[in-house]
Coordinates of N, CA and C in Angstrom, one line a residue:
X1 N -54.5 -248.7 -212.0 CA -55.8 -248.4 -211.5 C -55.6 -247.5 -210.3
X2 N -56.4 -246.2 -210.1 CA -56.4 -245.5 -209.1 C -57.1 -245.5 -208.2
X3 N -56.5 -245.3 -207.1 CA -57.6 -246.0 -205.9 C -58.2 -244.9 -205.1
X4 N -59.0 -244.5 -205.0 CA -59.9 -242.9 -204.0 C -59.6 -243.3 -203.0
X5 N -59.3 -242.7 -202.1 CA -59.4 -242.1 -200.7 C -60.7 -241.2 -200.3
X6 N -61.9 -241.8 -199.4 CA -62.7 -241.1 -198.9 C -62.2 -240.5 -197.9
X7 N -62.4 -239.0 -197.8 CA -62.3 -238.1 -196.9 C -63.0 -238.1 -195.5
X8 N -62.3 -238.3 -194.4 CA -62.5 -238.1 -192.9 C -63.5 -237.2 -192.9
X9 N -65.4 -237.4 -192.8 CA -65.7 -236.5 -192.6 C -66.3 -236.5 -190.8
X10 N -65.6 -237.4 -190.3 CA -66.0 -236.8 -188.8 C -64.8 -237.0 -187.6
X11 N -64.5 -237.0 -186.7 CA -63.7 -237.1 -186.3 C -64.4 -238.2 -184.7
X12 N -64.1 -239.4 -184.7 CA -64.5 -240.3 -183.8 C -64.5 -240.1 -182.4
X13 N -65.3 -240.2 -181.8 CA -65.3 -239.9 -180.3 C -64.3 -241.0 -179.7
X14 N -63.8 -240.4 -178.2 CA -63.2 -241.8 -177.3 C -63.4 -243.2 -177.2
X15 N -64.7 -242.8 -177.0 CA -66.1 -244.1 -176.5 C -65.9 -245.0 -178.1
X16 N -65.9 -244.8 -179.2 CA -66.3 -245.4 -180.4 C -65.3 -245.9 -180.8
X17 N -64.0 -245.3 -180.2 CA -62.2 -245.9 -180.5 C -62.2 -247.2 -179.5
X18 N -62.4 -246.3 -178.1 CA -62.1 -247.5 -177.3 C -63.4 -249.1 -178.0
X19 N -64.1 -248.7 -178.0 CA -64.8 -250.0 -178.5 C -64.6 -250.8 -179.7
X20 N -64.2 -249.7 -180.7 CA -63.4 -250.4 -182.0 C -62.4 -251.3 -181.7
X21 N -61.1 -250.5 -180.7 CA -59.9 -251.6 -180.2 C -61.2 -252.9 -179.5
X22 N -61.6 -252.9 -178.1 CA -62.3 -254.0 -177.7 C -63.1 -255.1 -178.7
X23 N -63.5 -254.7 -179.6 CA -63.9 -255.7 -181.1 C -63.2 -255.9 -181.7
X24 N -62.0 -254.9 -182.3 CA -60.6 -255.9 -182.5 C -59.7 -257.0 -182.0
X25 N -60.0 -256.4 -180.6 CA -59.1 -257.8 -179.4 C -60.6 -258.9 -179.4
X26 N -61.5 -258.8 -179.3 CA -62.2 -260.0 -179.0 C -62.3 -260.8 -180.6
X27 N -62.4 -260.1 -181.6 CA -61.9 -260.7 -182.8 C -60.9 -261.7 -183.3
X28 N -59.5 -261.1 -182.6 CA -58.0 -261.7 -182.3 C -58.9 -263.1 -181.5
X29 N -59.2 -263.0 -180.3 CA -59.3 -263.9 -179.1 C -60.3 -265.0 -179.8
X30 N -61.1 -264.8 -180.7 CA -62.3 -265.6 -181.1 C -61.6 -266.7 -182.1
X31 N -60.5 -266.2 -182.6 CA -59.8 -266.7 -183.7 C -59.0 -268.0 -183.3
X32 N -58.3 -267.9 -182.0 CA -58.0 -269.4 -181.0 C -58.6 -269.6 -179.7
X33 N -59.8 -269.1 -179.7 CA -60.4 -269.6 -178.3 C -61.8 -269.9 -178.9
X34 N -62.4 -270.8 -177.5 CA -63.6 -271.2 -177.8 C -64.7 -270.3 -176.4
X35 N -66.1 -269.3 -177.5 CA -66.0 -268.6 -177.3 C -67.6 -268.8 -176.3
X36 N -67.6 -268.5 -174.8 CA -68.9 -269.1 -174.0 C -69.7 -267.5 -173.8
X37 N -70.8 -267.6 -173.9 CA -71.5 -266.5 -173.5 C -72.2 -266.1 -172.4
X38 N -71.8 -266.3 -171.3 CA -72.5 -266.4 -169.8 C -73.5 -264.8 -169.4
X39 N -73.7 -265.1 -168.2 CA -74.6 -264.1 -168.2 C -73.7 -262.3 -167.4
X40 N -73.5 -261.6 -168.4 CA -72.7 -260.5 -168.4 C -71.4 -260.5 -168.6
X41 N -71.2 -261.2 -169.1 CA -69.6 -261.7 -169.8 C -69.2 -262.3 -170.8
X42 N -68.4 -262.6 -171.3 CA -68.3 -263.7 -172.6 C -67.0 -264.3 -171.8
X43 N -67.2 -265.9 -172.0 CA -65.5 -266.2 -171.6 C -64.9 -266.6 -172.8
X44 N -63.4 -266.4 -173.0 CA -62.5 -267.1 -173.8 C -61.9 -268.1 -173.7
X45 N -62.2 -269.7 -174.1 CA -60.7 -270.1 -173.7 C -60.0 -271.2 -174.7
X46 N -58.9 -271.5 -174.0 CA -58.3 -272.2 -174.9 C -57.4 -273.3 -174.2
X47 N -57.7 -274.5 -174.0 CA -57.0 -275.4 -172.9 C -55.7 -275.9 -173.4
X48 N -55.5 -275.8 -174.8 CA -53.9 -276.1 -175.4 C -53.0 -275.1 -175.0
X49 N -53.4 -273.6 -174.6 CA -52.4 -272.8 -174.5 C -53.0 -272.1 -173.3
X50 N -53.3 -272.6 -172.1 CA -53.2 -272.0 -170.9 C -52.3 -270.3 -170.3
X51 N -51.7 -270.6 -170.6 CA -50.4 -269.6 -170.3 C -50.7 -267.9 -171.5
X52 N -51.6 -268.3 -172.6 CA -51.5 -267.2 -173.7 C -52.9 -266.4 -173.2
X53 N -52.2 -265.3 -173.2 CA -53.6 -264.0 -172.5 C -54.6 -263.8 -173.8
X54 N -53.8 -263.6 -175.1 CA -55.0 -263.8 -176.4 C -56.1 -265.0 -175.8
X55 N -55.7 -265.9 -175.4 CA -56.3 -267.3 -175.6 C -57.4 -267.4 -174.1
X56 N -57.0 -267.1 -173.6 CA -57.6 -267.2 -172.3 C -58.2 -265.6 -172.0
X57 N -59.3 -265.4 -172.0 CA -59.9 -264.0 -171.3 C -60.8 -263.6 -171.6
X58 N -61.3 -262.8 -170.4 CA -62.9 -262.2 -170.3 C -63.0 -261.2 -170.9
X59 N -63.7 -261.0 -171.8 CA -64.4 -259.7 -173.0 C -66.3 -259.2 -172.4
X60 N -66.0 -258.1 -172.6 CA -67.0 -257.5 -172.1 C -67.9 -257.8 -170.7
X61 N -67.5 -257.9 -170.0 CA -67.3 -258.0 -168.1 C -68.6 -256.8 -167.8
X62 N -69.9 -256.6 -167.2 CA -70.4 -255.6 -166.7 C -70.1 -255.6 -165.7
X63 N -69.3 -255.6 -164.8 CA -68.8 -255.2 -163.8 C -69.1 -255.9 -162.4
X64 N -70.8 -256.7 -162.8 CA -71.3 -257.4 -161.6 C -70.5 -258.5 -160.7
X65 N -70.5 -258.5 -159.6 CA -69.9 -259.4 -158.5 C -70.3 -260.5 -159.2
X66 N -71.7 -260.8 -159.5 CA -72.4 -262.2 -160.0 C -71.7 -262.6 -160.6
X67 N -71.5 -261.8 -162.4 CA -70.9 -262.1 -163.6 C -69.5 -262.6 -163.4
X68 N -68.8 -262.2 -162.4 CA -67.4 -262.3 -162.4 C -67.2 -263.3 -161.2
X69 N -67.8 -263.8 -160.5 CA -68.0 -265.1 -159.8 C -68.4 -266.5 -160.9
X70 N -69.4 -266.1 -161.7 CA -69.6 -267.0 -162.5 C -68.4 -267.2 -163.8
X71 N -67.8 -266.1 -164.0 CA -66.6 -266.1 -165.1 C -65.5 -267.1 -164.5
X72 N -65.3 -266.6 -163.1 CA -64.1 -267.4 -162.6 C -64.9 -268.7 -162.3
X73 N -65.7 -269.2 -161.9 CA -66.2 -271.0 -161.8 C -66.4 -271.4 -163.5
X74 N -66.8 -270.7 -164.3 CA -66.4 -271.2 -165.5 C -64.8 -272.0 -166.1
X75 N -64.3 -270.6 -166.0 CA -62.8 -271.0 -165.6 C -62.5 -272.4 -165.1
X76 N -62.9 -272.1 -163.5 CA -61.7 -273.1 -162.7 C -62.6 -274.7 -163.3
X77 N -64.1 -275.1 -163.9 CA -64.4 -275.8 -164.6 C -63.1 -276.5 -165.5
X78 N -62.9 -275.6 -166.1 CA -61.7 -276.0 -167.5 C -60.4 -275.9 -166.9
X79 N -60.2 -275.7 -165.6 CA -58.7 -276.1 -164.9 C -57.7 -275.1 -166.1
X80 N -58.7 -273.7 -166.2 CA -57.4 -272.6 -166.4 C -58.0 -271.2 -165.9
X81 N -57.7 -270.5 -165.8 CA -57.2 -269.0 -165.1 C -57.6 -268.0 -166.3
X82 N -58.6 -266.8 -166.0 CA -58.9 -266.1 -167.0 C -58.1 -265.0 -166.7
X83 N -56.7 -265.0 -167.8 CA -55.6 -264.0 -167.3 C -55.7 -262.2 -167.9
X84 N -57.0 -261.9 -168.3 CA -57.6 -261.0 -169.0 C -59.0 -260.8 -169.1
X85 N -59.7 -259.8 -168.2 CA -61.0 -259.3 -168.2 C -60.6 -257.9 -168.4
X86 N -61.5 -257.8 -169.7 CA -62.4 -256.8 -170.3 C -63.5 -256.3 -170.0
X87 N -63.3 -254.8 -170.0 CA -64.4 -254.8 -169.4 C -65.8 -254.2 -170.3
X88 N -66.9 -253.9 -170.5 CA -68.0 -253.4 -171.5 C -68.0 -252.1 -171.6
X89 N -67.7 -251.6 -169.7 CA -67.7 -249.7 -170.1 C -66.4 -249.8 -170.2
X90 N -66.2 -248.3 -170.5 CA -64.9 -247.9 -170.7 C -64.2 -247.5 -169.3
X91 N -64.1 -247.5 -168.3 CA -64.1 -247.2 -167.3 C -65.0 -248.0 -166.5
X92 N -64.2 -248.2 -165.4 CA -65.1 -249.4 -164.0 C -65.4 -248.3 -162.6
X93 N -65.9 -248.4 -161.8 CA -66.2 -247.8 -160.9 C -65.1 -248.4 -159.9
X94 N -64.9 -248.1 -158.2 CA -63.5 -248.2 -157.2 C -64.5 -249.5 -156.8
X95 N -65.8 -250.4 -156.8 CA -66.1 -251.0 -156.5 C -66.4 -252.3 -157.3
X96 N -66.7 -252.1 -158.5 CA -66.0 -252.9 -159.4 C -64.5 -253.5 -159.3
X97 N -63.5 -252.1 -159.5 CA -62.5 -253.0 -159.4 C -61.8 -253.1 -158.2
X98 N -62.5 -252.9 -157.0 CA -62.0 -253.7 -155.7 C -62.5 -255.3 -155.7
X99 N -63.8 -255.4 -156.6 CA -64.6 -256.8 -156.7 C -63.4 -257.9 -157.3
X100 N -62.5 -256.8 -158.7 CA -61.9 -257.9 -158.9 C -60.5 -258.3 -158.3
X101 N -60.0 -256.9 -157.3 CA -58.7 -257.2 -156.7 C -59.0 -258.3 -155.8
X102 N -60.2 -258.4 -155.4 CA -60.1 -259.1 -154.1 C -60.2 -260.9 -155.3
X103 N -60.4 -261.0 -156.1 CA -60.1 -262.0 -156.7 C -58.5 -262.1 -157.2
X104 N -57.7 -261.6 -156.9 CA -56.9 -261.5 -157.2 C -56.1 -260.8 -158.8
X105 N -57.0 -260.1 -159.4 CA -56.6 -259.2 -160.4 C -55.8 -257.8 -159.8
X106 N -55.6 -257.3 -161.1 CA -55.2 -255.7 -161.1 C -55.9 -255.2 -161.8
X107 N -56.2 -254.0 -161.7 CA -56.1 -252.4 -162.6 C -55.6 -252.6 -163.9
X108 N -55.9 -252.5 -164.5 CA -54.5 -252.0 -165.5 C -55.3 -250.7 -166.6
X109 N -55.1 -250.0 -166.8 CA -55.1 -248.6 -167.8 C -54.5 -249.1 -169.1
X110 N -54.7 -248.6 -170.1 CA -53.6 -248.6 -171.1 C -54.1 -247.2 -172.0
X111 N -53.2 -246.5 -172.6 CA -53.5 -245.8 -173.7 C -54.0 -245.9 -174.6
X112 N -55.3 -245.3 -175.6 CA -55.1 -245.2 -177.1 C -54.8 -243.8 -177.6
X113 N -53.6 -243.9 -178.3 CA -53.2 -242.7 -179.2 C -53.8 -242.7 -180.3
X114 N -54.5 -241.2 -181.4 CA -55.1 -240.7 -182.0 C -54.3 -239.6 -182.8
X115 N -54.1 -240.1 -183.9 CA -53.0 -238.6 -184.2 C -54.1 -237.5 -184.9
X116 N -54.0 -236.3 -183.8 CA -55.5 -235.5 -184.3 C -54.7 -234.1 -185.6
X117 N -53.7 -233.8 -185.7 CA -53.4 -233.3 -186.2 C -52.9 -233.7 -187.7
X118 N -53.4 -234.7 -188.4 CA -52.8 -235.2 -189.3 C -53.5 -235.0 -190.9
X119 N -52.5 -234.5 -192.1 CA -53.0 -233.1 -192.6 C -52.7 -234.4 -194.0
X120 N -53.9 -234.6 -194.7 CA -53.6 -235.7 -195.8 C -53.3 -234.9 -196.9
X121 N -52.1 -235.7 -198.1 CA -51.2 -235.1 -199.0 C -52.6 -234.1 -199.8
X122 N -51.5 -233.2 -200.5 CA -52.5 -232.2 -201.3 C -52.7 -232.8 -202.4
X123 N -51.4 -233.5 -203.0 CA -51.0 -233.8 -204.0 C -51.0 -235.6 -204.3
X124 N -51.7 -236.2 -205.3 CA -51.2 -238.2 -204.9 C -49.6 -238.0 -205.7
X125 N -49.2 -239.1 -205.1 CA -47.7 -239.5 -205.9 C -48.4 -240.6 -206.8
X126 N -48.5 -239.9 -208.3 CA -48.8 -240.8 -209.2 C -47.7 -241.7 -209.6
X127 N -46.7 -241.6 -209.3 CA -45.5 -242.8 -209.4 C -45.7 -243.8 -208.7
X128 N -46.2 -244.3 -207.7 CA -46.4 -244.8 -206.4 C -47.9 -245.7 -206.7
X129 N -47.2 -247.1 -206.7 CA -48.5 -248.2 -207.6 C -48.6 -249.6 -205.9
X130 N -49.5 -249.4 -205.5 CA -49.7 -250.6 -204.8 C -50.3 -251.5 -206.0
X131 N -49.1 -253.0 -205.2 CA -49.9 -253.9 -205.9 C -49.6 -255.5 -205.3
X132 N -50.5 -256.4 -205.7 CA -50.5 -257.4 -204.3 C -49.0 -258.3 -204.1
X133 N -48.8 -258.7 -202.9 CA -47.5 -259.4 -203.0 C -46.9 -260.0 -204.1
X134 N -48.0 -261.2 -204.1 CA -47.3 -262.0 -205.3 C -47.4 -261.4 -206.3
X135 N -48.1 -260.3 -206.6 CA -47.7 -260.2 -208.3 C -46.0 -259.7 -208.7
X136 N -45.5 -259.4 -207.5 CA -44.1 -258.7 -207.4 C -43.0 -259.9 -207.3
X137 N -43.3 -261.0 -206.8 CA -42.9 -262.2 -206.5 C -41.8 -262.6 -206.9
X138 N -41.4 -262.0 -208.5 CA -40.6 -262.7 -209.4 C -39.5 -261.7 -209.2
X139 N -39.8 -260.2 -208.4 CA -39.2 -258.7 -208.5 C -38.0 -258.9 -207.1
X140 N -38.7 -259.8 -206.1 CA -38.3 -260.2 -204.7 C -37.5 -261.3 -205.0
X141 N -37.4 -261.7 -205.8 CA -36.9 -263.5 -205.8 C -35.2 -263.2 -206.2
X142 N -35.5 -262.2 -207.3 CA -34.4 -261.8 -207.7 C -32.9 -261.0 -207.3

């Protein structure tokens, strides 16, 4: 059976990547934490594994003093530490994140790479059969 490949007809803005990643991490985080919805925040947590940053953290943060006063008394409620705030924009303002240093956070940046130059085959390799693990099972064993 051959499988189509639809064709890339647009090319995704920054704003739409960075939020993709941020729904895939709160997705991960939802999957072992229990998940509170306060007001301009969501908190994550998970009191069996204190120490695990999946497990414990703030997703979508608007930046307010309020929100992030209320995130941390949420927290210190459950006698753990929210070792990860996320924030909603893609970028925080110097007053925002002086709000959270003085709580004792950092900054942190990270990259997303995009490979923009990437040229899909001309040709399929009709030799070349995906097919699901176990049906191969007996091919592995061997």
């Amino acid at each position: 059976m051959e499988l189509t490949i639809a064709p890339q007809s647009y090319r995704p803005s920054d704003e739409s990547l960075i939020l993709a990643l941020k729904q895939a991490t709160l997705a991960m985080s939802q999957m072992v934490s229990e998940e509170t919805t306060l007001d301009g925040v969501i908190a994550l947590t998970n009191s069996d594994a204190p120490l695990i940053r999946q497990a414990n953290r703030a997703a979508s943060w608007d930046g307010s003093p309020e929100s992030l006063s209320q995130l941390l008394e949420h927290f210190a409620q459950q006698q753990l530490n929210a070792l990860v705030i996320d924030s909603i924009a893609p970028m925080l303002d110097e007053t925002q994140i002086n709000n959270a240093i003085k709580q004792g956070y950092r900054a942190d940046t990270r990259q997303l790479l995009v490979m923009s130059k990437f040229k899909p085959y001309e040709a399929m390799n009709t030799d070349l059969q995906v097919i699901p693990a176990r049906a191969a099972y007996r091919e592995v064993k061997a």
